[in-house]
Amino acid sequence: MKNPLANLMQQAQKMQENLQKAQEELAALEVQGESGGGLVRIIMNGKKEVKKVSIDESLVKEDRDMLEDLVAAAVNDAINRVNRLKQEKMAALTGGIELPAGFKLPF
């Protein structure tokens, strides 16, 4: 019969490896945030770095304030999508384990 402490250490190491793999997968994914019915689109990676901004030509001639608001809304939409994907990935990894309030995993 194996030592219970050795089993626990082995499980912890496996979980650490899974978390590292999840971090790498999340960093590599890309999401699209949009606003204005798709007139402004943002491509963002899992590290919340904006990779591309697409603005429909019709907006370039419009009000600058509105365009700035739409860009900000698209960025926020992309951030929210990244956060949701991270939560889903973590829920799958932890098997629904409830973490203590304020406990943050490394990403």
PDB file of C-alpha atoms in Angstrom:
ATOM      1  CA  MET A   1       0.000   0.000   0.000  1.00  0.00           C
ATOM      2  CA  LYS A   2       1.349   3.402  -0.968  1.00  0.00           C
ATOM      3  CA  ASN A   3       2.073   6.106   1.511  1.00  0.00           C
ATOM      4  CA  PRO A   4      -0.909   8.546   1.683  1.00  0.00           C
ATOM      5  CA  LEU A   5       1.479  11.505   1.731  1.00  0.00           C
ATOM      6  CA  ALA A   6       3.170  10.247  -1.427  1.00  0.00           C
ATOM      7  CA  ASN A   7      -0.249   9.951  -3.091  1.00  0.00           C
ATOM      8  CA  LEU A   8      -1.141  13.478  -2.059  1.00  0.00           C
ATOM      9  CA  MET A   9       2.154  14.840  -3.393  1.00  0.00           C
ATOM     10  CA  GLN A  10       1.637  12.992  -6.659  1.00  0.00           C
ATOM     11  CA  GLN A  11      -1.870  14.451  -7.003  1.00  0.00           C
ATOM     12  CA  ALA A  12      -0.566  17.955  -6.251  1.00  0.00           C
ATOM     13  CA  GLN A  13       2.134  17.594  -8.885  1.00  0.00           C
ATOM     14  CA  LYS A  14      -0.422  16.394 -11.448  1.00  0.00           C
ATOM     15  CA  MET A  15      -2.704  19.337 -10.641  1.00  0.00           C
ATOM     16  CA  GLN A  16       0.226  21.755 -11.014  1.00  0.00           C
ATOM     17  CA  GLU A  17       1.036  20.263 -14.413  1.00  0.00           C
ATOM     18  CA  ASN A  18      -2.612  20.580 -15.463  1.00  0.00           C
ATOM     19  CA  LEU A  19      -2.725  24.213 -14.308  1.00  0.00           C
ATOM     20  CA  GLN A  20       0.445  25.008 -16.269  1.00  0.00           C
ATOM     21  CA  LYS A  21      -1.018  23.402 -19.381  1.00  0.00           C
ATOM     22  CA  ALA A  22      -4.276  25.328 -18.915  1.00  0.00           C
ATOM     23  CA  GLN A  23      -2.362  28.597 -18.576  1.00  0.00           C
ATOM     24  CA  GLU A  24      -0.547  27.940 -21.838  1.00  0.00           C
ATOM     25  CA  GLU A  25      -3.772  27.026 -23.637  1.00  0.00           C
ATOM     26  CA  LEU A  26      -5.574  30.100 -22.321  1.00  0.00           C
ATOM     27  CA  ALA A  27      -2.712  32.411 -23.285  1.00  0.00           C
ATOM     28  CA  ALA A  28      -2.799  31.058 -26.844  1.00  0.00           C
ATOM     29  CA  LEU A  29      -6.532  31.381 -27.434  1.00  0.00           C
ATOM     30  CA  GLU A  30      -8.060  34.356 -29.178  1.00  0.00           C
ATOM     31  CA  VAL A  31     -11.488  35.867 -28.660  1.00  0.00           C
ATOM     32  CA  GLN A  32     -13.397  38.508 -30.564  1.00  0.00           C
ATOM     33  CA  GLY A  33     -15.184  41.289 -28.741  1.00  0.00           C
ATOM     34  CA  GLU A  34     -17.518  43.592 -30.586  1.00  0.00           C
ATOM     35  CA  SER A  35     -19.796  46.569 -30.211  1.00  0.00           C
ATOM     36  CA  GLY A  36     -22.133  48.611 -32.352  1.00  0.00           C
ATOM     37  CA  GLY A  37     -23.635  45.487 -33.872  1.00  0.00           C
ATOM     38  CA  GLY A  38     -20.232  44.358 -35.118  1.00  0.00           C
ATOM     39  CA  LEU A  39     -19.093  47.740 -36.433  1.00  0.00           C
ATOM     40  CA  VAL A  40     -16.132  47.651 -34.040  1.00  0.00           C
ATOM     41  CA  ARG A  41     -14.307  44.371 -33.458  1.00  0.00           C
ATOM     42  CA  ILE A  42     -11.397  43.582 -31.164  1.00  0.00           C
ATOM     43  CA  ILE A  43      -9.275  40.424 -31.310  1.00  0.00           C
ATOM     44  CA  MET A  44      -7.682  39.705 -27.932  1.00  0.00           C
ATOM     45  CA  ASN A  45      -5.574  36.823 -26.683  1.00  0.00           C
ATOM     46  CA  GLY A  46      -5.939  35.000 -23.378  1.00  0.00           C
ATOM     47  CA  LYS A  47      -3.433  37.342 -21.751  1.00  0.00           C
ATOM     48  CA  LYS A  48      -5.867  40.184 -22.489  1.00  0.00           C
ATOM     49  CA  GLU A  49      -3.551  41.712 -25.082  1.00  0.00           C
ATOM     50  CA  VAL A  50      -5.365  43.395 -27.967  1.00  0.00           C
ATOM     51  CA  LYS A  51      -4.090  41.889 -31.204  1.00  0.00           C
ATOM     52  CA  LYS A  52      -6.285  43.637 -33.752  1.00  0.00           C
ATOM     53  CA  VAL A  53      -8.854  46.421 -33.931  1.00  0.00           C
ATOM     54  CA  SER A  54     -11.293  46.544 -36.857  1.00  0.00           C
ATOM     55  CA  ILE A  55     -13.478  49.609 -37.362  1.00  0.00           C
ATOM     56  CA  ASP A  56     -16.162  49.756 -40.041  1.00  0.00           C
ATOM     57  CA  GLU A  57     -15.530  52.572 -42.524  1.00  0.00           C
ATOM     58  CA  SER A  58     -18.914  54.117 -41.825  1.00  0.00           C
ATOM     59  CA  LEU A  59     -17.759  54.987 -38.298  1.00  0.00           C
ATOM     60  CA  VAL A  60     -14.631  56.806 -39.395  1.00  0.00           C
ATOM     61  CA  LYS A  61     -16.796  59.631 -40.725  1.00  0.00           C
ATOM     62  CA  GLU A  62     -19.012  59.678 -37.622  1.00  0.00           C
ATOM     63  CA  ASP A  63     -18.669  61.351 -34.266  1.00  0.00           C
ATOM     64  CA  ARG A  64     -15.250  60.747 -32.650  1.00  0.00           C
ATOM     65  CA  ASP A  65     -16.761  60.366 -29.161  1.00  0.00           C
ATOM     66  CA  MET A  66     -19.089  57.635 -30.362  1.00  0.00           C
ATOM     67  CA  LEU A  67     -16.204  55.801 -32.038  1.00  0.00           C
ATOM     68  CA  GLU A  68     -14.123  55.966 -28.857  1.00  0.00           C
ATOM     69  CA  ASP A  69     -17.053  54.615 -26.829  1.00  0.00           C
ATOM     70  CA  LEU A  70     -17.546  51.739 -29.272  1.00  0.00           C
ATOM     71  CA  VAL A  71     -13.848  50.813 -29.152  1.00  0.00           C
ATOM     72  CA  ALA A  72     -13.919  50.816 -25.345  1.00  0.00           C
ATOM     73  CA  ALA A  73     -17.085  48.681 -25.356  1.00  0.00           C
ATOM     74  CA  ALA A  74     -15.519  46.173 -27.770  1.00  0.00           C
ATOM     75  CA  VAL A  75     -12.386  45.890 -25.610  1.00  0.00           C
ATOM     76  CA  ASN A  76     -14.531  45.317 -22.523  1.00  0.00           C
ATOM     77  CA  ASP A  77     -16.552  42.690 -24.374  1.00  0.00           C
ATOM     78  CA  ALA A  78     -13.359  40.849 -25.338  1.00  0.00           C
ATOM     79  CA  ILE A  79     -12.079  40.995 -21.734  1.00  0.00           C
ATOM     80  CA  ASN A  80     -15.363  39.571 -20.462  1.00  0.00           C
ATOM     81  CA  ARG A  81     -15.155  36.737 -22.987  1.00  0.00           C
ATOM     82  CA  VAL A  82     -11.589  35.889 -21.929  1.00  0.00           C
ATOM     83  CA  ASN A  83     -12.659  35.892 -18.264  1.00  0.00           C
ATOM     84  CA  ARG A  84     -15.597  33.561 -19.007  1.00  0.00           C
ATOM     85  CA  LEU A  85     -13.348  31.141 -20.913  1.00  0.00           C
ATOM     86  CA  LYS A  86     -10.867  31.123 -18.032  1.00  0.00           C
ATOM     87  CA  GLN A  87     -13.635  30.404 -15.520  1.00  0.00           C
ATOM     88  CA  GLU A  88     -14.947  27.554 -17.664  1.00  0.00           C
ATOM     89  CA  LYS A  89     -11.462  26.094 -18.062  1.00  0.00           C
ATOM     90  CA  MET A  90     -10.779  26.299 -14.331  1.00  0.00           C
ATOM     91  CA  ALA A  91     -14.136  24.740 -13.457  1.00  0.00           C
ATOM     92  CA  ALA A  92     -13.265  21.819 -15.716  1.00  0.00           C
ATOM     93  CA  LEU A  93      -9.832  21.441 -14.101  1.00  0.00           C
ATOM     94  CA  THR A  94     -10.920  21.714 -10.499  1.00  0.00           C
ATOM     95  CA  GLY A  95     -13.973  19.528 -10.946  1.00  0.00           C
ATOM     96  CA  GLY A  96     -16.185  22.089  -9.268  1.00  0.00           C
ATOM     97  CA  ILE A  97     -14.042  22.437  -6.127  1.00  0.00           C
ATOM     98  CA  GLU A  98     -15.085  25.587  -4.307  1.00  0.00           C
ATOM     99  CA  LEU A  99     -12.048  27.739  -3.572  1.00  0.00           C
ATOM    100  CA  PRO A 100     -11.976  29.998  -0.508  1.00  0.00           C
ATOM    101  CA  ALA A 101     -13.181  33.573  -1.028  1.00  0.00           C
ATOM    102  CA  GLY A 102     -10.409  35.733  -2.449  1.00  0.00           C
ATOM    103  CA  PHE A 103      -8.278  32.745  -3.442  1.00  0.00           C
ATOM    104  CA  LYS A 104      -6.804  33.328  -6.882  1.00  0.00           C
ATOM    105  CA  LEU A 105      -5.075  30.804  -9.031  1.00  0.00           C
ATOM    106  CA  PRO A 106      -1.967  31.921 -10.918  1.00  0.00           C
ATOM    107  CA  PHE A 107      -3.885  33.346 -13.881  1.00  0.00           C
TER     108      PHE A 107
END
